[in-house]
Short mmCIF file of N, CA and C in Angstrom, two decimals:
data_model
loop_
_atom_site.label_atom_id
_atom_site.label_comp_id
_atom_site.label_asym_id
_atom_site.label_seq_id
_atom_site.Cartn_x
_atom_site.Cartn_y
_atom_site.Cartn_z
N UNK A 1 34.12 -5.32 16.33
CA UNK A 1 33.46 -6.33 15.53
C UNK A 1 33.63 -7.69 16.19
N UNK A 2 32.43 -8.16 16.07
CA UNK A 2 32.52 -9.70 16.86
C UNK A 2 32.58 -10.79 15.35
N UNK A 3 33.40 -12.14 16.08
CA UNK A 3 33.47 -13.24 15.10
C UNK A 3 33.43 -14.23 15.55
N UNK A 4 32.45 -15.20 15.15
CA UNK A 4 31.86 -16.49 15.71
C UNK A 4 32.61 -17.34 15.00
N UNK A 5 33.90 -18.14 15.33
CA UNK A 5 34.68 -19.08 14.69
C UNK A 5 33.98 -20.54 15.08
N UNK A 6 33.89 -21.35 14.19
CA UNK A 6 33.48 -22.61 14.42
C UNK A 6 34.15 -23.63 13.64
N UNK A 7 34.45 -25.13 13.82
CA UNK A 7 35.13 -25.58 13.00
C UNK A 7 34.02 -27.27 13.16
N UNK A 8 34.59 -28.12 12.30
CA UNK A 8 34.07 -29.97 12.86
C UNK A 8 32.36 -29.66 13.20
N UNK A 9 31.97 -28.81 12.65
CA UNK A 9 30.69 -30.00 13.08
C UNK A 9 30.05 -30.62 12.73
N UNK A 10 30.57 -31.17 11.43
CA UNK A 10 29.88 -33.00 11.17
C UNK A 10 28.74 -33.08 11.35
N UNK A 11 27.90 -32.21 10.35
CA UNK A 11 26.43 -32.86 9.90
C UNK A 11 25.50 -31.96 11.19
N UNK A 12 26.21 -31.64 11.95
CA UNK A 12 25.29 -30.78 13.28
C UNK A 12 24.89 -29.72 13.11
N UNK A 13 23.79 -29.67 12.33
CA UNK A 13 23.08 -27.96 11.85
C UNK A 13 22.66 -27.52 12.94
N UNK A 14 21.81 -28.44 13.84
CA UNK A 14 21.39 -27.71 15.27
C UNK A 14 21.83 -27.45 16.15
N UNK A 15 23.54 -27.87 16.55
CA UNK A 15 24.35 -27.20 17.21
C UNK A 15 25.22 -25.47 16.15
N UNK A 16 25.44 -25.27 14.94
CA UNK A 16 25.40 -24.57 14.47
C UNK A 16 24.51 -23.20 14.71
N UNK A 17 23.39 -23.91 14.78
CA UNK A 17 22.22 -22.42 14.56
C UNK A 17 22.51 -22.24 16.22
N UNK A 18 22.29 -22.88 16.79
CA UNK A 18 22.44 -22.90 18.51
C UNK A 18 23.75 -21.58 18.81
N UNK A 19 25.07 -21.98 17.90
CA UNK A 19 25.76 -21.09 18.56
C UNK A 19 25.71 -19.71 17.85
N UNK A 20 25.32 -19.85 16.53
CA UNK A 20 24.80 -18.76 16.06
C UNK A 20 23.52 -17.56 16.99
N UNK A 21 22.87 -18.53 17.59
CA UNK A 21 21.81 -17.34 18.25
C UNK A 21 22.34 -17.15 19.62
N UNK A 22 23.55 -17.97 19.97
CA UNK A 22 23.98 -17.46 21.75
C UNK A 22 24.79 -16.34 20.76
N UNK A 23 24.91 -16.08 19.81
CA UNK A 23 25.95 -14.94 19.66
C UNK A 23 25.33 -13.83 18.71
N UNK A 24 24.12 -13.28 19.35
CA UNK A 24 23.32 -12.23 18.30
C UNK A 24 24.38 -10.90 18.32
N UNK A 25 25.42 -10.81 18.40
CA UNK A 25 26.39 -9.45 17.94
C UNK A 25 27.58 -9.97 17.25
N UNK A 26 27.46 -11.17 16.74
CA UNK A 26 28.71 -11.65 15.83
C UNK A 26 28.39 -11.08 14.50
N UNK A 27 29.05 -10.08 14.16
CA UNK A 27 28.61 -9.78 12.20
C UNK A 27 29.27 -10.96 11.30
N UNK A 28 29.76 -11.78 11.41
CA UNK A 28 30.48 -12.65 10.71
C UNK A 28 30.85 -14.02 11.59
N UNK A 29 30.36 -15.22 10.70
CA UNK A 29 30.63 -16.12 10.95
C UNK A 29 31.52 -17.15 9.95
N UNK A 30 32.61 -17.40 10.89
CA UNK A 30 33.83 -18.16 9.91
C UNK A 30 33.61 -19.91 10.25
N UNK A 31 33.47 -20.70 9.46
CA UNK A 31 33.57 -22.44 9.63
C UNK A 31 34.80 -22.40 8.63
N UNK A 32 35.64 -22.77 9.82
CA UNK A 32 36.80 -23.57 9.50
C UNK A 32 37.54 -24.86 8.61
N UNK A 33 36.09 -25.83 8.43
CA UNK A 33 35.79 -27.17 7.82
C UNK A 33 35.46 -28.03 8.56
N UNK A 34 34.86 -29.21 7.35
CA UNK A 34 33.93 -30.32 8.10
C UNK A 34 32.86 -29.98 8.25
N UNK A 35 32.31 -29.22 7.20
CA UNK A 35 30.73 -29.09 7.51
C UNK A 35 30.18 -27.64 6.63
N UNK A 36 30.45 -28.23 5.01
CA UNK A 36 30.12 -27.23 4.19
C UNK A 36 28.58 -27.15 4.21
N UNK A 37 27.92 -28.45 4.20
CA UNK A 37 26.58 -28.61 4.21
C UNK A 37 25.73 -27.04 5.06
N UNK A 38 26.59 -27.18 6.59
CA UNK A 38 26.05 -26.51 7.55
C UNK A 38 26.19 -25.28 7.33
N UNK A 39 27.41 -24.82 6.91
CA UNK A 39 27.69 -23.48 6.53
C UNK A 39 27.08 -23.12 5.47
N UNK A 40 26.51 -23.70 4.38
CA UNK A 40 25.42 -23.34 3.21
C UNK A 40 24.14 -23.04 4.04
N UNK A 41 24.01 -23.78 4.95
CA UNK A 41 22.31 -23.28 5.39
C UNK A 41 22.31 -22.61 6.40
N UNK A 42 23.78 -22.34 6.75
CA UNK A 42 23.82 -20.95 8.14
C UNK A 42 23.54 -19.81 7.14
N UNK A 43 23.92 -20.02 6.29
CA UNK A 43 24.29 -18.30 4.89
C UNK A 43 22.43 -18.28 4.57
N UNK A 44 21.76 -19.02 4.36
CA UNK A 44 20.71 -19.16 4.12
C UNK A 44 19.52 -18.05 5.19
N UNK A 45 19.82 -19.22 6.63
CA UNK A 45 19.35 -19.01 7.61
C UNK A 45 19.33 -17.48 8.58
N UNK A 46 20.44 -17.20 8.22
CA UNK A 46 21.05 -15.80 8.57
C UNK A 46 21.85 -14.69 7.57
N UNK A 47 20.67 -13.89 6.57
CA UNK A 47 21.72 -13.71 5.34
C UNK A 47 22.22 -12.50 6.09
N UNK A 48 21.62 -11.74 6.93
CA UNK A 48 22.63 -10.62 7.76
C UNK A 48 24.11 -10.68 8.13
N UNK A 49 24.42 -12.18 7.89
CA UNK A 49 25.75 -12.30 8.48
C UNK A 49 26.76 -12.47 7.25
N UNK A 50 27.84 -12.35 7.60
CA UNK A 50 28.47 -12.60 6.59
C UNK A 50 29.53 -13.66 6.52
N UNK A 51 29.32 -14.68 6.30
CA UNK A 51 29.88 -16.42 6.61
C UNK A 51 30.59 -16.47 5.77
N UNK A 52 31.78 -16.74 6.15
CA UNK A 52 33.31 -17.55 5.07
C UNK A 52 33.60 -18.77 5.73
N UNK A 53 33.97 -20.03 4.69
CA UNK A 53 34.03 -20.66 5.32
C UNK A 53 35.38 -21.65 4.15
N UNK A 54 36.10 -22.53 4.61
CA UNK A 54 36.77 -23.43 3.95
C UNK A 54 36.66 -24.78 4.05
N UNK A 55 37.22 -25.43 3.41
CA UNK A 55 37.05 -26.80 3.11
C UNK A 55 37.99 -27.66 3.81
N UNK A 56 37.24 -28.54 4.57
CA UNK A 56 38.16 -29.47 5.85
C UNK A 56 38.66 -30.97 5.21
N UNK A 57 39.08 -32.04 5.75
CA UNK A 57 39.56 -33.25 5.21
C UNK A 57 38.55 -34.25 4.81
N UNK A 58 37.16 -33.78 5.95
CA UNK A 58 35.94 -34.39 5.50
C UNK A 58 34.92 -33.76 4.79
N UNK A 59 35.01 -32.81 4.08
CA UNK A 59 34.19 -31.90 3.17
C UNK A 59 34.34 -32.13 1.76
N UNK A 60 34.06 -33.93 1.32
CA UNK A 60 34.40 -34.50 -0.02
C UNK A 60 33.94 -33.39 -1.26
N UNK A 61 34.42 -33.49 -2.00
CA UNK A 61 33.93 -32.70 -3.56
C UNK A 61 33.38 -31.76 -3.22
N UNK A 62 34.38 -30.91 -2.04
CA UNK A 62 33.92 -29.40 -2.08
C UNK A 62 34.39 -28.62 -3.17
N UNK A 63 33.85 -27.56 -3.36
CA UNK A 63 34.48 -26.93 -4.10
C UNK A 63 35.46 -25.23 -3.08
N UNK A 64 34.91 -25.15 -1.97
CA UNK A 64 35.33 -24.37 -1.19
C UNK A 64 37.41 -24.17 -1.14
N UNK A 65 37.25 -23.33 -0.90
CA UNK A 65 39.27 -23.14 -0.87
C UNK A 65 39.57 -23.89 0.16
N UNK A 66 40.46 -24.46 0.23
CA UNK A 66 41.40 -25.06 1.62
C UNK A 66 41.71 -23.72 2.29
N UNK A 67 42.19 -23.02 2.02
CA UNK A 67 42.93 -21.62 2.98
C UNK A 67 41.83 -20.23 2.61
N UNK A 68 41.88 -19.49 3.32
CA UNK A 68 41.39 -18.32 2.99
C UNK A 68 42.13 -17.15 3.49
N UNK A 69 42.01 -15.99 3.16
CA UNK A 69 42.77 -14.42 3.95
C UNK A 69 41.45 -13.40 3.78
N UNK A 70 41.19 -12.83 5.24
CA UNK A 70 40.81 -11.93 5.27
C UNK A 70 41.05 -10.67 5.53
N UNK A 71 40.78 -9.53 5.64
CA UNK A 71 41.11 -8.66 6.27
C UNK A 71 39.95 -7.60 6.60
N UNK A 72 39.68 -7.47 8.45
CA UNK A 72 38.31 -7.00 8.89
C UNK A 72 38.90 -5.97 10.20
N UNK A 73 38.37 -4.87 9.84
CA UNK A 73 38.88 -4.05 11.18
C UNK A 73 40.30 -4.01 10.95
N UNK A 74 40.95 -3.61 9.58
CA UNK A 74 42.51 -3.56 9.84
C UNK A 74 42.94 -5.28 10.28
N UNK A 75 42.32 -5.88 10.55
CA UNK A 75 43.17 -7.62 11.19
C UNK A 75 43.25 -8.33 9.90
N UNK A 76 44.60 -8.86 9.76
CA UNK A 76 44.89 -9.75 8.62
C UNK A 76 44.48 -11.29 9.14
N UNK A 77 43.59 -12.00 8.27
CA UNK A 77 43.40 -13.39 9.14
C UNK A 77 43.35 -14.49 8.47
N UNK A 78 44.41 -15.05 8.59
CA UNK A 78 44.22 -16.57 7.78
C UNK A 78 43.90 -17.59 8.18
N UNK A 79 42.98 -17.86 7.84
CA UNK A 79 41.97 -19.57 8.15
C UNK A 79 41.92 -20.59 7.17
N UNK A 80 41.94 -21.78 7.76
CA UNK A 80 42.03 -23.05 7.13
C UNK A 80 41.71 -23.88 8.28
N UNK A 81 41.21 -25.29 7.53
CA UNK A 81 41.08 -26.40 8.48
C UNK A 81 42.09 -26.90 9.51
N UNK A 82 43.47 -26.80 8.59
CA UNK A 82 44.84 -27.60 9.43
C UNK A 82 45.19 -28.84 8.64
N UNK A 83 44.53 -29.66 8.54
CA UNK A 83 45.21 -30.98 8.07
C UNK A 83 45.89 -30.60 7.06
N UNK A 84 45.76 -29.76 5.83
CA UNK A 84 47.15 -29.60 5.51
C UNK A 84 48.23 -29.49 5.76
N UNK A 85 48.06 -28.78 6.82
CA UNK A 85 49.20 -28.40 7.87
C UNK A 85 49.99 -29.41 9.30
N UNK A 86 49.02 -30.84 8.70
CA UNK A 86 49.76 -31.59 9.76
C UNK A 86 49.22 -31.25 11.29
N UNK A 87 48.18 -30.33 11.45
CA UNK A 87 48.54 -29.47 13.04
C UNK A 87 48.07 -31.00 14.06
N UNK A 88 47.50 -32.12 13.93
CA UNK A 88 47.82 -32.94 14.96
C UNK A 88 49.00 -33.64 15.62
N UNK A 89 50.40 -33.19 14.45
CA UNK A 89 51.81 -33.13 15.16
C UNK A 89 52.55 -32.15 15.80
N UNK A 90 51.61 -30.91 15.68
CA UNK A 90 52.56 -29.82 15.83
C UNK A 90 51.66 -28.85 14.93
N UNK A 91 52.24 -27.21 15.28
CA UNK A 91 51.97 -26.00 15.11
C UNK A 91 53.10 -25.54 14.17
N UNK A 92 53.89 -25.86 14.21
CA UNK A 92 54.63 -25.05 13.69
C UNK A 92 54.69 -24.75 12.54
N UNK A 93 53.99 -25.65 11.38
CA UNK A 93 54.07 -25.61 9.97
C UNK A 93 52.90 -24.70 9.88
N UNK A 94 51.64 -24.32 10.15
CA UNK A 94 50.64 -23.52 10.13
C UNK A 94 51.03 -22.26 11.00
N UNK A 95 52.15 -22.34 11.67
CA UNK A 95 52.55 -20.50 12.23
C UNK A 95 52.92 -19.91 11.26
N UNK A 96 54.24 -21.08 10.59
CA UNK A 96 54.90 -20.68 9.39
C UNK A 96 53.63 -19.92 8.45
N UNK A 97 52.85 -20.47 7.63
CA UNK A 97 52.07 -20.23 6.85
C UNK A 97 51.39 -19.00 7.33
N UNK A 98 50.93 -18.77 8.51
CA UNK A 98 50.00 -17.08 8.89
C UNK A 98 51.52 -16.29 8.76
N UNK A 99 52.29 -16.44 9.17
CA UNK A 99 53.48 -15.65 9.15
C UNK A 99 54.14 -15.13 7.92
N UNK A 100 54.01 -16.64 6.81
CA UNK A 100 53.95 -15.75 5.57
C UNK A 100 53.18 -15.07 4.79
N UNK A 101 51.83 -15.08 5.38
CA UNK A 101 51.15 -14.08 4.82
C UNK A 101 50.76 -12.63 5.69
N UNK A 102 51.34 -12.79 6.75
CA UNK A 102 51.66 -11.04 7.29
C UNK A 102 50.42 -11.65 8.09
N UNK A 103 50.08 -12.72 8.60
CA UNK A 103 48.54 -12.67 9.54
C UNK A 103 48.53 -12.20 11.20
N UNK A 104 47.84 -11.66 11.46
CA UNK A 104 47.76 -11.20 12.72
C UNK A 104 46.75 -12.26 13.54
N UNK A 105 46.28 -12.92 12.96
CA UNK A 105 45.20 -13.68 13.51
C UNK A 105 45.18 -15.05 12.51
N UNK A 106 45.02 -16.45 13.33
CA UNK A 106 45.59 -17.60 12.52
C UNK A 106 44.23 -18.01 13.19
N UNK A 107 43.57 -19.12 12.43
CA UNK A 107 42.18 -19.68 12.68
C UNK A 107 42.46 -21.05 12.10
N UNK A 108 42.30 -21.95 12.87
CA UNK A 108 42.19 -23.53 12.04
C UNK A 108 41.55 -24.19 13.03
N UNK A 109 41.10 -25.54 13.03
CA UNK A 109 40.50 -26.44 12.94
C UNK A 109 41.16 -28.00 13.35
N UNK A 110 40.20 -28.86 13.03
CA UNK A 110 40.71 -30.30 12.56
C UNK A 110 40.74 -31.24 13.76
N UNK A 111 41.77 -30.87 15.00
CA UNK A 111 42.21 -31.23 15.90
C UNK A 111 41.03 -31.29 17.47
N UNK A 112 39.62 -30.92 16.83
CA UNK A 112 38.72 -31.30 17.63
C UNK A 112 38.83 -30.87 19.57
N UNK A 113 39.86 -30.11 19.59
CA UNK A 113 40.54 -29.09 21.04
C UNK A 113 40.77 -28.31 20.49
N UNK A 114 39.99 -27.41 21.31
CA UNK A 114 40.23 -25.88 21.75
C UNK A 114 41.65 -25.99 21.96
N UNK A 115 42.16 -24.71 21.82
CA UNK A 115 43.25 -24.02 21.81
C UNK A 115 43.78 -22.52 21.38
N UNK A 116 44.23 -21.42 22.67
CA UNK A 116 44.30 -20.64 22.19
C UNK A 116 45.60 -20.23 22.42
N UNK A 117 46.59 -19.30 21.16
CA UNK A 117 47.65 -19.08 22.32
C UNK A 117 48.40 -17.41 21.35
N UNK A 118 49.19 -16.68 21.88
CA UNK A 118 49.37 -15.50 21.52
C UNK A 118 50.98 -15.71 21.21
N UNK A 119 51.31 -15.54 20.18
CA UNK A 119 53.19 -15.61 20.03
C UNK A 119 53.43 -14.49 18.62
N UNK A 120 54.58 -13.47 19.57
CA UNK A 120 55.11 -12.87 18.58
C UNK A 120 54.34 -11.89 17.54
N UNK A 121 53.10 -11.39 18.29
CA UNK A 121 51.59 -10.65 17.51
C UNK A 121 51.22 -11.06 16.64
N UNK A 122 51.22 -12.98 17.24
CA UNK A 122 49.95 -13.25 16.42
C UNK A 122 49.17 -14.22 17.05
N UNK A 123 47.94 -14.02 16.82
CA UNK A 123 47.31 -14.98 18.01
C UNK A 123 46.24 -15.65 17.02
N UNK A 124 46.31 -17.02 17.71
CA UNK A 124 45.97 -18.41 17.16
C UNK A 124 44.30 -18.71 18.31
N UNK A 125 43.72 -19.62 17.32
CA UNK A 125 42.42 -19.68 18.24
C UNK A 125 41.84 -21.19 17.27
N UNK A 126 41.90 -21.88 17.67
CA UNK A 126 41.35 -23.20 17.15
C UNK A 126 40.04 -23.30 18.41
N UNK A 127 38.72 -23.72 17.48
CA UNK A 127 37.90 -23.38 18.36
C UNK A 127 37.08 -24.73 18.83
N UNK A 128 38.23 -26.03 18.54
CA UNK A 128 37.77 -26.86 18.89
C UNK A 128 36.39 -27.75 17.82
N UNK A 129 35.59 -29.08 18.18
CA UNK A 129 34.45 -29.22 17.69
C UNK A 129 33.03 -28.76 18.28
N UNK A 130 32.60 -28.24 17.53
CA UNK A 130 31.30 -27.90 17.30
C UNK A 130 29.86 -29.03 17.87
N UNK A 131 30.91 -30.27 17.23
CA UNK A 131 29.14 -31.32 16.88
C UNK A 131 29.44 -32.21 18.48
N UNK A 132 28.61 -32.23 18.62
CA UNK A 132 28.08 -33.46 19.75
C UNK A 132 27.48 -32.33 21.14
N UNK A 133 28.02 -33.31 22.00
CA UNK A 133 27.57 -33.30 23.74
C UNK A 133 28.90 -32.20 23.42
N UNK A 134 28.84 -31.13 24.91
CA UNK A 134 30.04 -30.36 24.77
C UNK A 134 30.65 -29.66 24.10
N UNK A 135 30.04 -29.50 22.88
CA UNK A 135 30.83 -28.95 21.58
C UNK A 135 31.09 -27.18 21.99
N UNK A 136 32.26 -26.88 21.68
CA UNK A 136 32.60 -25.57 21.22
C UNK A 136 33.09 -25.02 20.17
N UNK A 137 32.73 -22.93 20.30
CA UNK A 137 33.11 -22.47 19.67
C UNK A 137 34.14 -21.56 20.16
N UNK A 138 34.23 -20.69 19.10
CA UNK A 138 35.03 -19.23 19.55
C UNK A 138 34.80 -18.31 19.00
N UNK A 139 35.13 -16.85 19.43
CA UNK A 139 34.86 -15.99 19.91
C UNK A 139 35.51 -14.79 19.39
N UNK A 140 35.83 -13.87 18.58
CA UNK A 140 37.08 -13.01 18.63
C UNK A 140 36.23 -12.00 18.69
N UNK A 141 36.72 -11.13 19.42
CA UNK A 141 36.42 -9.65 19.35
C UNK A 141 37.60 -8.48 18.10
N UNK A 142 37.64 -7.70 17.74
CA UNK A 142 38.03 -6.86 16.75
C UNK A 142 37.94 -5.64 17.28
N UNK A 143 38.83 -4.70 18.43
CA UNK A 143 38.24 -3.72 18.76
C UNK A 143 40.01 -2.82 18.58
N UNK A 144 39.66 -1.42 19.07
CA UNK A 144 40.92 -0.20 18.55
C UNK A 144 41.59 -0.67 19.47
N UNK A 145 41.35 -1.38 21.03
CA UNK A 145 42.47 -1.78 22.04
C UNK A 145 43.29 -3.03 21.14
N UNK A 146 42.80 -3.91 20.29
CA UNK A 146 43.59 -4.83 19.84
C UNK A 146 42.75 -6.13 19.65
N UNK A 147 42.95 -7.52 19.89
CA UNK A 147 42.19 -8.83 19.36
C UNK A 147 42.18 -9.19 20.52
N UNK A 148 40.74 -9.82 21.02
CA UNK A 148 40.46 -10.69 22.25
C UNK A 148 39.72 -12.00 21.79
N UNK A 149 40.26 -13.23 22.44
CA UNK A 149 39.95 -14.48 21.74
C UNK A 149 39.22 -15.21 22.63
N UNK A 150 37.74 -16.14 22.43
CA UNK A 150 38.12 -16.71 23.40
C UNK A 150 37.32 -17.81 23.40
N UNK A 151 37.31 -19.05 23.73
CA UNK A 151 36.47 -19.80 23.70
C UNK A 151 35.11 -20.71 24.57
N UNK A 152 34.52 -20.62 24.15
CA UNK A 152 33.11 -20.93 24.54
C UNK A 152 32.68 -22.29 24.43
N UNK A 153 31.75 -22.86 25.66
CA UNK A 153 30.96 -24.03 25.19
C UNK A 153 29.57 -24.00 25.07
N UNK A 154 28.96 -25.04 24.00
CA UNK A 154 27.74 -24.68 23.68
C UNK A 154 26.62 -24.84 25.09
N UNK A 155 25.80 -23.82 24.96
CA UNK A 155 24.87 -24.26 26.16
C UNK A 155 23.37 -25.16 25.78
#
């Protein structure tokens, strides 16, 4: 199973749909926050897919969850934006948090850099911003060998 992680993109529907069609084998697309607007008209635009998404620091009078848990292909995955979590000082308070919920896969946001990194079987994938010149996403694969992460820039 493929998963198109995206986070920040601030009002950028046309970088949205953009990375949505470089990725015609993603069954699911996750937005991280910062851009509930976009994620309402990706769900629209593409009802084949199946889009979760949470609520970022700039996603005023959302009603969306701050955190979410999934579980796809056996992978436990907890996503959130981050700024709850402080993650522009540090990681460590958002490891804590996938860790207490048994996550195998940690997804956040906020911090506008990519970042991927694997500790202790669990692997983290912040997929960076979305909106402007340069913007990226990411990538996870879901397969019986295990989780492959990875990140992409928009073309």
């Amino acid at each position: 199973m493929r998963i198109l992680v995206v986070s920040d993109t601030h009002k950028d529907s046309f970088a949205l749909s953009q990375a949505v069609l470089q990725q015609p084998k993603a069954e699911v697309i996750l937005h991280l926050g910062d851009g509930q607007e976009e994620a309402d008209e990706i769900k629209m635009k593409f009802p084949d897919r199946m889009v979760v998404a949470v609520r970022g620091n700039c996603d005023w009078a959302s009603s969306l969850p701050a955190t979410e848990e999934l579980r796809l292909e056996g992978t436990r995955i907890f996503l959130t934006h981050g700024h709850l979590y402080q993650v522009k000082m540090g990681y460590y308070s958002i490891y804590c948090a996938a860790r207490e919920r048994k996550a195998n896969l940690l997804l956040f946001g906020h911090t506008h850099t990519p970042y991927q990194d694997y500790d202790d079987g669990l692997y983290v994938l912040n997929p960076g911003s979305l909106h402007g010149t340069g913007g990226t996403y990411g990538i996870v694969d879901l397969t019986p060998a295990g989780i492959v992460t990875n990140i992409l820039t928009l073309r």
